[in-house]
JSON list of C-alpha atoms in Angstrom, two decimals:
[
{"chain": "D", "resi": 1, "resn": "MET", "atom": "CA", "xyz": [-37.45, -39.16, -16.90]},
{"chain": "D", "resi": 2, "resn": "ARG", "atom": "CA", "xyz": [-34.98, -39.21, -14.16]},
{"chain": "D", "resi": 3, "resn": "CYS", "atom": "CA", "xyz": [-34.96, -35.61, -12.58]},
{"chain": "D", "resi": 4, "resn": "TYR", "atom": "CA", "xyz": [-32.06, -34.27, -9.81]},
{"chain": "D", "resi": 5, "resn": "PHE", "atom": "CA", "xyz": [-33.16, -32.10, -7.53]},
{"chain": "D", "resi": 6, "resn": "HIS", "atom": "CA", "xyz": [-29.66, -30.00, -6.27]},
{"chain": "D", "resi": 7, "resn": "LEU", "atom": "CA", "xyz": [-29.48, -26.93, -3.20]},
{"chain": "D", "resi": 8, "resn": "VAL", "atom": "CA", "xyz": [-27.55, -24.01, -4.59]},
{"chain": "D", "resi": 9, "resn": "ASN", "atom": "CA", "xyz": [-26.05, -20.92, -3.34]},
{"chain": "D", "resi": 10, "resn": "GLU", "atom": "CA", "xyz": [-23.74, -18.39, -4.62]},
{"chain": "D", "resi": 11, "resn": "ASP", "atom": "CA", "xyz": [-20.39, -20.45, -3.04]},
{"chain": "D", "resi": 12, "resn": "GLU", "atom": "CA", "xyz": [-21.84, -23.63, -3.09]},
{"chain": "D", "resi": 13, "resn": "THR", "atom": "CA", "xyz": [-23.77, -26.98, -3.85]},
{"chain": "D", "resi": 14, "resn": "VAL", "atom": "CA", "xyz": [-25.64, -29.31, -1.90]},
{"chain": "D", "resi": 15, "resn": "PRO", "atom": "CA", "xyz": [-26.34, -32.31, -5.10]},
{"chain": "D", "resi": 16, "resn": "ASP", "atom": "CA", "xyz": [-28.49, -34.64, -5.54]},
{"chain": "D", "resi": 17, "resn": "GLU", "atom": "CA", "xyz": [-27.35, -37.74, -6.05]},
{"chain": "D", "resi": 18, "resn": "VAL", "atom": "CA", "xyz": [-30.38, -39.82, -6.31]},
{"chain": "D", "resi": 19, "resn": "GLY", "atom": "CA", "xyz": [-32.93, -38.38, -8.10]},
{"chain": "D", "resi": 20, "resn": "ILE", "atom": "CA", "xyz": [-36.02, -39.08, -9.05]},
{"chain": "D", "resi": 21, "resn": "GLU", "atom": "CA", "xyz": [-38.51, -40.46, -11.99]},
{"chain": "D", "resi": 22, "resn": "VAL", "atom": "CA", "xyz": [-41.22, -38.38, -12.85]},
{"chain": "D", "resi": 23, "resn": "ALA", "atom": "CA", "xyz": [-43.83, -38.42, -15.69]},
{"chain": "D", "resi": 24, "resn": "ASP", "atom": "CA", "xyz": [-42.65, -34.62, -16.37]},
{"chain": "D", "resi": 25, "resn": "LEU", "atom": "CA", "xyz": [-40.76, -31.27, -15.94]},
{"chain": "D", "resi": 26, "resn": "ALA", "atom": "CA", "xyz": [-44.75, -30.21, -14.45]},
{"chain": "D", "resi": 27, "resn": "LYS", "atom": "CA", "xyz": [-44.63, -32.93, -12.06]},
{"chain": "D", "resi": 28, "resn": "ALA", "atom": "CA", "xyz": [-41.01, -32.41, -11.36]},
{"chain": "D", "resi": 29, "resn": "GLU", "atom": "CA", "xyz": [-41.68, -28.54, -10.46]},
{"chain": "D", "resi": 30, "resn": "GLU", "atom": "CA", "xyz": [-44.39, -29.96, -7.60]},
{"chain": "D", "resi": 31, "resn": "MET", "atom": "CA", "xyz": [-42.84, -31.72, -6.30]},
{"chain": "D", "resi": 32, "resn": "ALA", "atom": "CA", "xyz": [-39.78, -29.49, -5.64]},
{"chain": "D", "resi": 33, "resn": "ARG", "atom": "CA", "xyz": [-42.05, -27.06, -4.10]},
{"chain": "D", "resi": 34, "resn": "GLN", "atom": "CA", "xyz": [-43.52, -29.56, -1.38]},
{"chain": "D", "resi": 35, "resn": "ALA", "atom": "CA", "xyz": [-39.92, -30.04, -0.67]},
{"chain": "D", "resi": 36, "resn": "ILE", "atom": "CA", "xyz": [-39.30, -26.59, -1.17]},
{"chain": "D", "resi": 37, "resn": "GLU", "atom": "CA", "xyz": [-42.18, -26.14, 1.80]},
{"chain": "D", "resi": 38, "resn": "ASP", "atom": "CA", "xyz": [-40.68, -28.93, 3.72]},
{"chain": "D", "resi": 39, "resn": "ILE", "atom": "CA", "xyz": [-37.00, -27.07, 3.70]},
{"chain": "D", "resi": 40, "resn": "ARG", "atom": "CA", "xyz": [-38.93, -23.63, 4.84]},
{"chain": "D", "resi": 41, "resn": "SER", "atom": "CA", "xyz": [-41.02, -25.41, 7.66]},
{"chain": "D", "resi": 42, "resn": "ALA", "atom": "CA", "xyz": [-38.00, -27.19, 9.31]},
{"chain": "D", "resi": 43, "resn": "ALA", "atom": "CA", "xyz": [-35.35, -23.93, 9.05]},
{"chain": "D", "resi": 44, "resn": "LEU", "atom": "CA", "xyz": [-38.14, -21.90, 10.61]},
{"chain": "D", "resi": 45, "resn": "ASP", "atom": "CA", "xyz": [-38.23, -24.56, 13.24]},
{"chain": "D", "resi": 46, "resn": "LEU", "atom": "CA", "xyz": [-34.32, -24.27, 13.94]},
{"chain": "D", "resi": 47, "resn": "GLY", "atom": "CA", "xyz": [-34.43, -20.47, 13.48]},
{"chain": "D", "resi": 48, "resn": "ALA", "atom": "CA", "xyz": [-31.98, -21.22, 10.11]},
{"chain": "D", "resi": 49, "resn": "SER", "atom": "CA", "xyz": [-32.46, -19.45, 7.01]},
{"chain": "D", "resi": 50, "resn": "TRP", "atom": "CA", "xyz": [-32.02, -20.64, 3.40]},
{"chain": "D", "resi": 51, "resn": "GLN", "atom": "CA", "xyz": [-32.28, -17.25, 1.85]},
{"chain": "D", "resi": 52, "resn": "GLY", "atom": "CA", "xyz": [-30.35, -16.81, -0.85]},
{"chain": "D", "resi": 53, "resn": "TRP", "atom": "CA", "xyz": [-30.80, -20.66, -2.03]},
{"chain": "D", "resi": 54, "resn": "ARG", "atom": "CA", "xyz": [-32.18, -22.23, -5.02]},
{"chain": "D", "resi": 55, "resn": "LEU", "atom": "CA", "xyz": [-33.65, -25.83, -5.61]},
{"chain": "D", "resi": 56, "resn": "ASP", "atom": "CA", "xyz": [-32.26, -26.31, -9.59]},
{"chain": "D", "resi": 57, "resn": "ILE", "atom": "CA", "xyz": [-34.31, -29.44, -11.19]},
{"chain": "D", "resi": 58, "resn": "VAL", "atom": "CA", "xyz": [-30.99, -31.17, -13.59]},
{"chain": "D", "resi": 59, "resn": "ALA", "atom": "CA", "xyz": [-31.66, -33.58, -16.58]},
{"chain": "D", "resi": 60, "resn": "PRO", "atom": "CA", "xyz": [-29.23, -36.01, -16.17]},
{"chain": "D", "resi": 61, "resn": "SER", "atom": "CA", "xyz": [-27.20, -34.65, -18.96]},
{"chain": "D", "resi": 62, "resn": "GLY", "atom": "CA", "xyz": [-26.48, -31.60, -16.20]},
{"chain": "D", "resi": 63, "resn": "GLN", "atom": "CA", "xyz": [-28.90, -29.29, -17.87]},
{"chain": "D", "resi": 64, "resn": "ILE", "atom": "CA", "xyz": [-30.92, -27.24, -15.42]},
{"chain": "D", "resi": 65, "resn": "LEU", "atom": "CA", "xyz": [-34.87, -27.98, -16.13]},
{"chain": "D", "resi": 66, "resn": "ALA", "atom": "CA", "xyz": [-36.10, -25.13, -13.74]},
{"chain": "D", "resi": 67, "resn": "SER", "atom": "CA", "xyz": [-34.78, -23.17, -11.11]},
{"chain": "D", "resi": 68, "resn": "ILE", "atom": "CA", "xyz": [-36.81, -22.40, -7.83]},
{"chain": "D", "resi": 69, "resn": "PRO", "atom": "CA", "xyz": [-35.47, -19.81, -4.90]},
{"chain": "D", "resi": 70, "resn": "LEU", "atom": "CA", "xyz": [-35.80, -20.81, -1.72]},
{"chain": "D", "resi": 71, "resn": "ASP", "atom": "CA", "xyz": [-36.06, -17.23, -0.32]},
{"chain": "D", "resi": 72, "resn": "PRO", "atom": "CA", "xyz": [-39.38, -17.09, 1.93]},
{"chain": "D", "resi": 73, "resn": "VAL", "atom": "CA", "xyz": [-41.90, -15.36, 0.00]},
{"chain": "D", "resi": 74, "resn": "VAL", "atom": "CA", "xyz": [-43.38, -12.06, 0.49]},
{"chain": "D", "resi": 75, "resn": "HIS", "atom": "CA", "xyz": [-47.07, -11.95, 0.65]}
]
């Protein structure tokens, strides 16, 4: 199945125009979580914040299959 990873906040959307082929939603979520970790690391290195953003996993039909916040996890 093809999934797209759109970065979204209240005011804007950064669409994934290409998407990726994955076996199932679980694999898409795994890949999304890895991408989020990479985004968080890059943001920390630059002193930037992704506060208020989320990554939506979207089907070709436009249906949101899952949504994962990019806000840092507090332990």
